[in-house]
């Protein structure tokens, strides 16, 4: 059970790591520029990554609120 919790925790940390997310945003941009992704596909991926980046920021600063 402990090992499963550790693996889940590590996966979550990587999922919300700002450096990883920024790298993935660059990968999406490069794939769009290379014609590997359509504009719609790239935009959808970017929205998802930006949402994760915002969530990562909230997790690091829980008292800080986002503008609604």
PDB file of N, CA and C in Angstrom:
ATOM      1  N   UNK A   1       0.828  -1.191   0.000  1.00  0.00           N
ATOM      2  CA  UNK A   1       0.000   0.000   0.000  1.00  0.00           C
ATOM      3  C   UNK A   1       0.875   1.259   0.000  1.00  0.00           C
ATOM      4  N   UNK A   2       1.923   1.262   0.810  1.00  0.00           N
ATOM      5  CA  UNK A   2       2.804   2.425   0.899  1.00  0.00           C
ATOM      6  C   UNK A   2       3.427   2.724  -0.462  1.00  0.00           C
ATOM      7  N   UNK A   3       3.897   1.682  -1.145  1.00  0.00           N
ATOM      8  CA  UNK A   3       4.531   1.858  -2.441  1.00  0.00           C
ATOM      9  C   UNK A   3       3.553   2.458  -3.456  1.00  0.00           C
ATOM     10  N   UNK A   4       2.344   1.990  -3.458  1.00  0.00           N
ATOM     11  CA  UNK A   4       1.333   2.526  -4.376  1.00  0.00           C
ATOM     12  C   UNK A   4       1.090   4.007  -4.096  1.00  0.00           C
ATOM     13  N   UNK A   5       1.051   4.395  -2.832  1.00  0.00           N
ATOM     14  CA  UNK A   5       0.858   5.798  -2.464  1.00  0.00           C
ATOM     15  C   UNK A   5       2.036   6.644  -2.920  1.00  0.00           C
ATOM     16  N   UNK A   6       3.246   6.112  -2.784  1.00  0.00           N
ATOM     17  CA  UNK A   6       4.438   6.842  -3.208  1.00  0.00           C
ATOM     18  C   UNK A   6       4.450   7.038  -4.720  1.00  0.00           C
ATOM     19  N   UNK A   7       4.084   6.014  -5.445  1.00  0.00           N
ATOM     20  CA  UNK A   7       4.032   6.095  -6.908  1.00  0.00           C
ATOM     21  C   UNK A   7       2.977   7.112  -7.341  1.00  0.00           C
ATOM     22  N   UNK A   8       1.823   7.062  -6.706  1.00  0.00           N
ATOM     23  CA  UNK A   8       0.750   8.008  -7.040  1.00  0.00           C
ATOM     24  C   UNK A   8       1.183   9.443  -6.737  1.00  0.00           C
ATOM     25  N   UNK A   9       1.846   9.637  -5.626  1.00  0.00           N
ATOM     26  CA  UNK A   9       2.319  10.973  -5.245  1.00  0.00           C
ATOM     27  C   UNK A   9       3.351  11.487  -6.255  1.00  0.00           C
ATOM     28  N   UNK A  10       4.274  10.644  -6.659  1.00  0.00           N
ATOM     29  CA  UNK A  10       5.290  11.040  -7.633  1.00  0.00           C
ATOM     30  C   UNK A  10       4.644  11.365  -8.976  1.00  0.00           C
ATOM     31  N   UNK A  11       3.694  10.569  -9.389  1.00  0.00           N
ATOM     32  CA  UNK A  11       3.000  10.815 -10.660  1.00  0.00           C
ATOM     33  C   UNK A  11       2.271  12.158 -10.617  1.00  0.00           C
ATOM     34  N   UNK A  12       1.641  12.457  -9.506  1.00  0.00           N
ATOM     35  CA  UNK A  12       0.926  13.725  -9.362  1.00  0.00           C
ATOM     36  C   UNK A  12       1.902  14.896  -9.391  1.00  0.00           C
ATOM     37  N   UNK A  13       3.044  14.754  -8.721  1.00  0.00           N
ATOM     38  CA  UNK A  13       4.045  15.823  -8.727  1.00  0.00           C
ATOM     39  C   UNK A  13       4.546  16.091 -10.142  1.00  0.00           C
ATOM     40  N   UNK A  14       4.795  15.052 -10.899  1.00  0.00           N
ATOM     41  CA  UNK A  14       5.255  15.219 -12.276  1.00  0.00           C
ATOM     42  C   UNK A  14       4.161  15.838 -13.144  1.00  0.00           C
ATOM     43  N   UNK A  15       2.922  15.426 -12.906  1.00  0.00           N
ATOM     44  CA  UNK A  15       1.796  15.931 -13.685  1.00  0.00           C
ATOM     45  C   UNK A  15       1.634  17.444 -13.508  1.00  0.00           C
ATOM     46  N   UNK A  16       1.907  17.944 -12.305  1.00  0.00           N
ATOM     47  CA  UNK A  16       1.739  19.364 -12.001  1.00  0.00           C
ATOM     48  C   UNK A  16       3.055  20.122 -11.914  1.00  0.00           C
ATOM     49  N   UNK A  17       4.147  19.539 -12.395  1.00  0.00           N
ATOM     50  CA  UNK A  17       5.438  20.215 -12.361  1.00  0.00           C
ATOM     51  C   UNK A  17       5.456  21.316 -13.429  1.00  0.00           C
ATOM     52  N   UNK A  18       5.648  22.586 -13.017  1.00  0.00           N
ATOM     53  CA  UNK A  18       5.608  23.688 -13.988  1.00  0.00           C
ATOM     54  C   UNK A  18       6.641  23.546 -15.114  1.00  0.00           C
ATOM     55  N   UNK A  19       7.822  23.047 -14.801  1.00  0.00           N
ATOM     56  CA  UNK A  19       8.850  22.881 -15.833  1.00  0.00           C
ATOM     57  C   UNK A  19       8.414  21.841 -16.872  1.00  0.00           C
ATOM     58  N   UNK A  20       7.821  20.762 -16.407  1.00  0.00           N
ATOM     59  CA  UNK A  20       7.328  19.725 -17.314  1.00  0.00           C
ATOM     60  C   UNK A  20       6.218  20.280 -18.194  1.00  0.00           C
ATOM     61  N   UNK A  21       5.312  21.033 -17.602  1.00  0.00           N
ATOM     62  CA  UNK A  21       4.192  21.591 -18.353  1.00  0.00           C
ATOM     63  C   UNK A  21       4.688  22.575 -19.408  1.00  0.00           C
ATOM     64  N   UNK A  22       5.640  23.431 -19.029  1.00  0.00           N
ATOM     65  CA  UNK A  22       6.180  24.381 -20.005  1.00  0.00           C
ATOM     66  C   UNK A  22       6.883  23.664 -21.153  1.00  0.00           C
ATOM     67  N   UNK A  23       7.603  22.595 -20.831  1.00  0.00           N
ATOM     68  CA  UNK A  23       8.264  21.805 -21.872  1.00  0.00           C
ATOM     69  C   UNK A  23       7.213  21.203 -22.818  1.00  0.00           C
ATOM     70  N   UNK A  24       6.122  20.721 -22.244  1.00  0.00           N
ATOM     71  CA  UNK A  24       5.059  20.135 -23.062  1.00  0.00           C
ATOM     72  C   UNK A  24       4.391  21.197 -23.940  1.00  0.00           C
ATOM     73  N   UNK A  25       4.254  22.424 -23.432  1.00  0.00           N
ATOM     74  CA  UNK A  25       3.708  23.505 -24.252  1.00  0.00           C
ATOM     75  C   UNK A  25       4.611  23.777 -25.455  1.00  0.00           C
ATOM     76  N   UNK A  26       5.918  23.771 -25.227  1.00  0.00           N
ATOM     77  CA  UNK A  26       6.864  23.950 -26.333  1.00  0.00           C
ATOM     78  C   UNK A  26       6.771  22.807 -27.334  1.00  0.00           C
ATOM     79  N   UNK A  27       6.595  21.594 -26.832  1.00  0.00           N
ATOM     80  CA  UNK A  27       6.449  20.438 -27.716  1.00  0.00           C
ATOM     81  C   UNK A  27       5.199  20.559 -28.581  1.00  0.00           C
ATOM     82  N   UNK A  28       4.122  21.056 -27.997  1.00  0.00           N
ATOM     83  CA  UNK A  28       2.885  21.258 -28.758  1.00  0.00           C
ATOM     84  C   UNK A  28       3.120  22.312 -29.843  1.00  0.00           C
ATOM     85  N   UNK A  29       3.779  23.407 -29.477  1.00  0.00           N
ATOM     86  CA  UNK A  29       4.068  24.456 -30.453  1.00  0.00           C
ATOM     87  C   UNK A  29       4.938  23.916 -31.596  1.00  0.00           C
ATOM     88  N   UNK A  30       5.955  23.148 -31.246  1.00  0.00           N
ATOM     89  CA  UNK A  30       6.827  22.571 -32.273  1.00  0.00           C
ATOM     90  C   UNK A  30       6.057  21.607 -33.174  1.00  0.00           C
ATOM     91  N   UNK A  31       5.190  20.799 -32.586  1.00  0.00           N
ATOM     92  CA  UNK A  31       4.397  19.851 -33.370  1.00  0.00           C
ATOM     93  C   UNK A  31       3.438  20.590 -34.291  1.00  0.00           C
ATOM     94  N   UNK A  32       2.857  21.688 -33.808  1.00  0.00           N
ATOM     95  CA  UNK A  32       1.970  22.500 -34.653  1.00  0.00           C
ATOM     96  C   UNK A  32       2.768  23.072 -35.818  1.00  0.00           C
ATOM     97  N   UNK A  33       3.929  23.639 -35.529  1.00  0.00           N
ATOM     98  CA  UNK A  33       4.752  24.244 -36.574  1.00  0.00           C
ATOM     99  C   UNK A  33       5.239  23.216 -37.598  1.00  0.00           C
ATOM    100  N   UNK A  34       5.439  21.982 -37.149  1.00  0.00           N
ATOM    101  CA  UNK A  34       5.892  20.917 -38.051  1.00  0.00           C
ATOM    102  C   UNK A  34       4.738  20.288 -38.816  1.00  0.00           C
ATOM    103  N   UNK A  35       3.504  20.707 -38.511  1.00  0.00           N
ATOM    104  CA  UNK A  35       2.345  20.151 -39.202  1.00  0.00           C
ATOM    105  C   UNK A  35       1.891  18.814 -38.633  1.00  0.00           C
ATOM    106  N   UNK A  36       2.413  18.448 -37.473  1.00  0.00           N
ATOM    107  CA  UNK A  36       2.043  17.176 -36.844  1.00  0.00           C
ATOM    108  C   UNK A  36       0.727  17.269 -36.087  1.00  0.00           C
ATOM    109  N   UNK A  37       0.325  18.501 -35.754  1.00  0.00           N
ATOM    110  CA  UNK A  37      -0.944  18.744 -35.060  1.00  0.00           C
ATOM    111  C   UNK A  37      -1.708  19.821 -35.811  1.00  0.00           C
ATOM    112  N   UNK A  38      -3.008  19.666 -35.861  1.00  0.00           N
ATOM    113  CA  UNK A  38      -3.836  20.727 -36.442  1.00  0.00           C
ATOM    114  C   UNK A  38      -3.948  21.869 -35.428  1.00  0.00           C
ATOM    115  N   UNK A  39      -4.434  23.000 -35.893  1.00  0.00           N
ATOM    116  CA  UNK A  39      -4.638  24.139 -34.987  1.00  0.00           C
ATOM    117  C   UNK A  39      -5.590  23.769 -33.856  1.00  0.00           C
ATOM    118  N   UNK A  40      -6.660  23.046 -34.190  1.00  0.00           N
ATOM    119  CA  UNK A  40      -7.645  22.656 -33.178  1.00  0.00           C
ATOM    120  C   UNK A  40      -7.037  21.711 -32.142  1.00  0.00           C
ATOM    121  N   UNK A  41      -6.264  20.735 -32.619  1.00  0.00           N
ATOM    122  CA  UNK A  41      -5.618  19.786 -31.701  1.00  0.00           C
ATOM    123  C   UNK A  41      -4.629  20.510 -30.785  1.00  0.00           C
ATOM    124  N   UNK A  42      -3.828  21.383 -31.379  1.00  0.00           N
ATOM    125  CA  UNK A  42      -2.841  22.120 -30.598  1.00  0.00           C
ATOM    126  C   UNK A  42      -3.531  23.019 -29.577  1.00  0.00           C
ATOM    127  N   UNK A  43      -4.579  23.705 -29.977  1.00  0.00           N
ATOM    128  CA  UNK A  43      -5.299  24.596 -29.070  1.00  0.00           C
ATOM    129  C   UNK A  43      -5.894  23.822 -27.899  1.00  0.00           C
ATOM    130  N   UNK A  44      -6.451  22.652 -28.179  1.00  0.00           N
ATOM    131  CA  UNK A  44      -7.027  21.834 -27.108  1.00  0.00           C
ATOM    132  C   UNK A  44      -5.950  21.385 -26.125  1.00  0.00           C
ATOM    133  N   UNK A  45      -4.814  20.951 -26.643  1.00  0.00           N
ATOM    134  CA  UNK A  45      -3.713  20.534 -25.769  1.00  0.00           C
ATOM    135  C   UNK A  45      -3.190  21.715 -24.956  1.00  0.00           C
ATOM    136  N   UNK A  46      -3.073  22.859 -25.580  1.00  0.00           N
ATOM    137  CA  UNK A  46      -2.603  24.046 -24.868  1.00  0.00           C
ATOM    138  C   UNK A  46      -3.563  24.439 -23.745  1.00  0.00           C
ATOM    139  N   UNK A  47      -4.863  24.371 -24.006  1.00  0.00           N
ATOM    140  CA  UNK A  47      -5.842  24.684 -22.944  1.00  0.00           C
ATOM    141  C   UNK A  47      -5.670  23.751 -21.758  1.00  0.00           C
ATOM    142  N   UNK A  48      -5.501  22.464 -22.048  1.00  0.00           N
ATOM    143  CA  UNK A  48      -5.318  21.485 -20.981  1.00  0.00           C
ATOM    144  C   UNK A  48      -4.037  21.762 -20.191  1.00  0.00           C
ATOM    145  N   UNK A  49      -2.957  22.049 -20.894  1.00  0.00           N
ATOM    146  CA  UNK A  49      -1.684  22.298 -20.225  1.00  0.00           C
ATOM    147  C   UNK A  49      -1.724  23.588 -19.406  1.00  0.00           C
ATOM    148  N   UNK A  50      -2.356  24.620 -19.937  1.00  0.00           N
ATOM    149  CA  UNK A  50      -2.472  25.875 -19.195  1.00  0.00           C
ATOM    150  C   UNK A  50      -3.324  25.682 -17.947  1.00  0.00           C
ATOM    151  N   UNK A  51      -4.376  24.900 -18.046  1.00  0.00           N
ATOM    152  CA  UNK A  51      -5.202  24.606 -16.871  1.00  0.00           C
ATOM    153  C   UNK A  51      -4.364  23.876 -15.806  1.00  0.00           C
ATOM    154  N   UNK A  52      -3.527  22.928 -16.248  1.00  0.00           N
ATOM    155  CA  UNK A  52      -2.651  22.227 -15.301  1.00  0.00           C
ATOM    156  C   UNK A  52      -1.645  23.182 -14.684  1.00  0.00           C
ATOM    157  N   UNK A  53      -1.123  24.119 -15.469  1.00  0.00           N
ATOM    158  CA  UNK A  53      -0.162  25.092 -14.960  1.00  0.00           C
ATOM    159  C   UNK A  53      -0.819  25.989 -13.913  1.00  0.00           C
ATOM    160  N   UNK A  54      -2.050  26.383 -14.172  1.00  0.00           N
ATOM    161  CA  UNK A  54      -2.781  27.202 -13.194  1.00  0.00           C
ATOM    162  C   UNK A  54      -3.051  26.401 -11.922  1.00  0.00           C
ATOM    163  N   UNK A  55      -3.420  25.139 -12.074  1.00  0.00           N
ATOM    164  CA  UNK A  55      -3.645  24.270 -10.914  1.00  0.00           C
ATOM    165  C   UNK A  55      -2.348  24.094 -10.131  1.00  0.00           C
ATOM    166  N   UNK A  56      -1.247  23.953 -10.826  1.00  0.00           N
ATOM    167  CA  UNK A  56       0.056  23.812 -10.162  1.00  0.00           C
ATOM    168  C   UNK A  56       0.361  25.052  -9.335  1.00  0.00           C
ATOM    169  N   UNK A  57       0.055  26.212  -9.898  1.00  0.00           N
ATOM    170  CA  UNK A  57       0.273  27.466  -9.179  1.00  0.00           C
ATOM    171  C   UNK A  57      -0.589  27.525  -7.921  1.00  0.00           C
ATOM    172  N   UNK A  58      -1.837  27.103  -8.041  1.00  0.00           N
ATOM    173  CA  UNK A  58      -2.738  27.078  -6.880  1.00  0.00           C
ATOM    174  C   UNK A  58      -2.237  26.119  -5.803  1.00  0.00           C
ATOM    175  N   UNK A  59      -1.702  24.996  -6.218  1.00  0.00           N
ATOM    176  CA  UNK A  59      -1.197  24.017  -5.261  1.00  0.00           C
ATOM    177  C   UNK A  59       0.016  24.554  -4.505  1.00  0.00           C
ATOM    178  N   UNK A  60       0.845  25.350  -5.199  1.00  0.00           N
ATOM    179  CA  UNK A  60       2.024  25.922  -4.546  1.00  0.00           C
ATOM    180  C   UNK A  60       1.658  27.090  -3.648  1.00  0.00           C
ATOM    181  N   UNK A  61       0.596  27.820  -4.002  1.00  0.00           N
ATOM    182  CA  UNK A  61       0.159  29.007  -3.257  1.00  0.00           C
ATOM    183  C   UNK A  61      -1.320  28.883  -2.929  1.00  0.00           C
ATOM    184  N   UNK A  62      -1.690  28.014  -1.988  1.00  0.00           N
ATOM    185  CA  UNK A  62      -3.119  27.745  -1.746  1.00  0.00           C
ATOM    186  C   UNK A  62      -3.910  28.957  -1.255  1.00  0.00           C
ATOM    187  N   UNK A  63      -3.263  29.958  -0.671  1.00  0.00           N
ATOM    188  CA  UNK A  63      -4.000  31.119  -0.185  1.00  0.00           C
ATOM    189  C   UNK A  63      -4.261  32.124  -1.292  1.00  0.00           C
ATOM    190  N   UNK A  64      -3.557  31.978  -2.402  1.00  0.00           N
ATOM    191  CA  UNK A  64      -3.725  32.894  -3.545  1.00  0.00           C
ATOM    192  C   UNK A  64      -4.926  32.439  -4.366  1.00  0.00           C
ATOM    193  N   UNK A  65      -5.791  33.376  -4.702  1.00  0.00           N
ATOM    194  CA  UNK A  65      -6.981  33.057  -5.484  1.00  0.00           C
ATOM    195  C   UNK A  65      -6.772  33.478  -6.918  1.00  0.00           C
ATOM    196  N   UNK A  66      -7.424  32.732  -7.813  1.00  0.00           N
ATOM    197  CA  UNK A  66      -7.386  33.113  -9.219  1.00  0.00           C
ATOM    198  C   UNK A  66      -8.484  34.126  -9.473  1.00  0.00           C
ATOM    199  N   UNK A  67      -8.326  34.925 -10.504  1.00  0.00           N
ATOM    200  CA  UNK A  67      -9.348  35.903 -10.888  1.00  0.00           C
ATOM    201  C   UNK A  67     -10.430  35.191 -11.653  1.00  0.00           C
ATOM    202  N   UNK A  68     -11.646  35.441 -11.262  1.00  0.00           N
ATOM    203  CA  UNK A  68     -12.791  34.798 -11.930  1.00  0.00           C
ATOM    204  C   UNK A  68     -13.460  35.768 -12.865  1.00  0.00           C
TER     205      UNK A  68
END
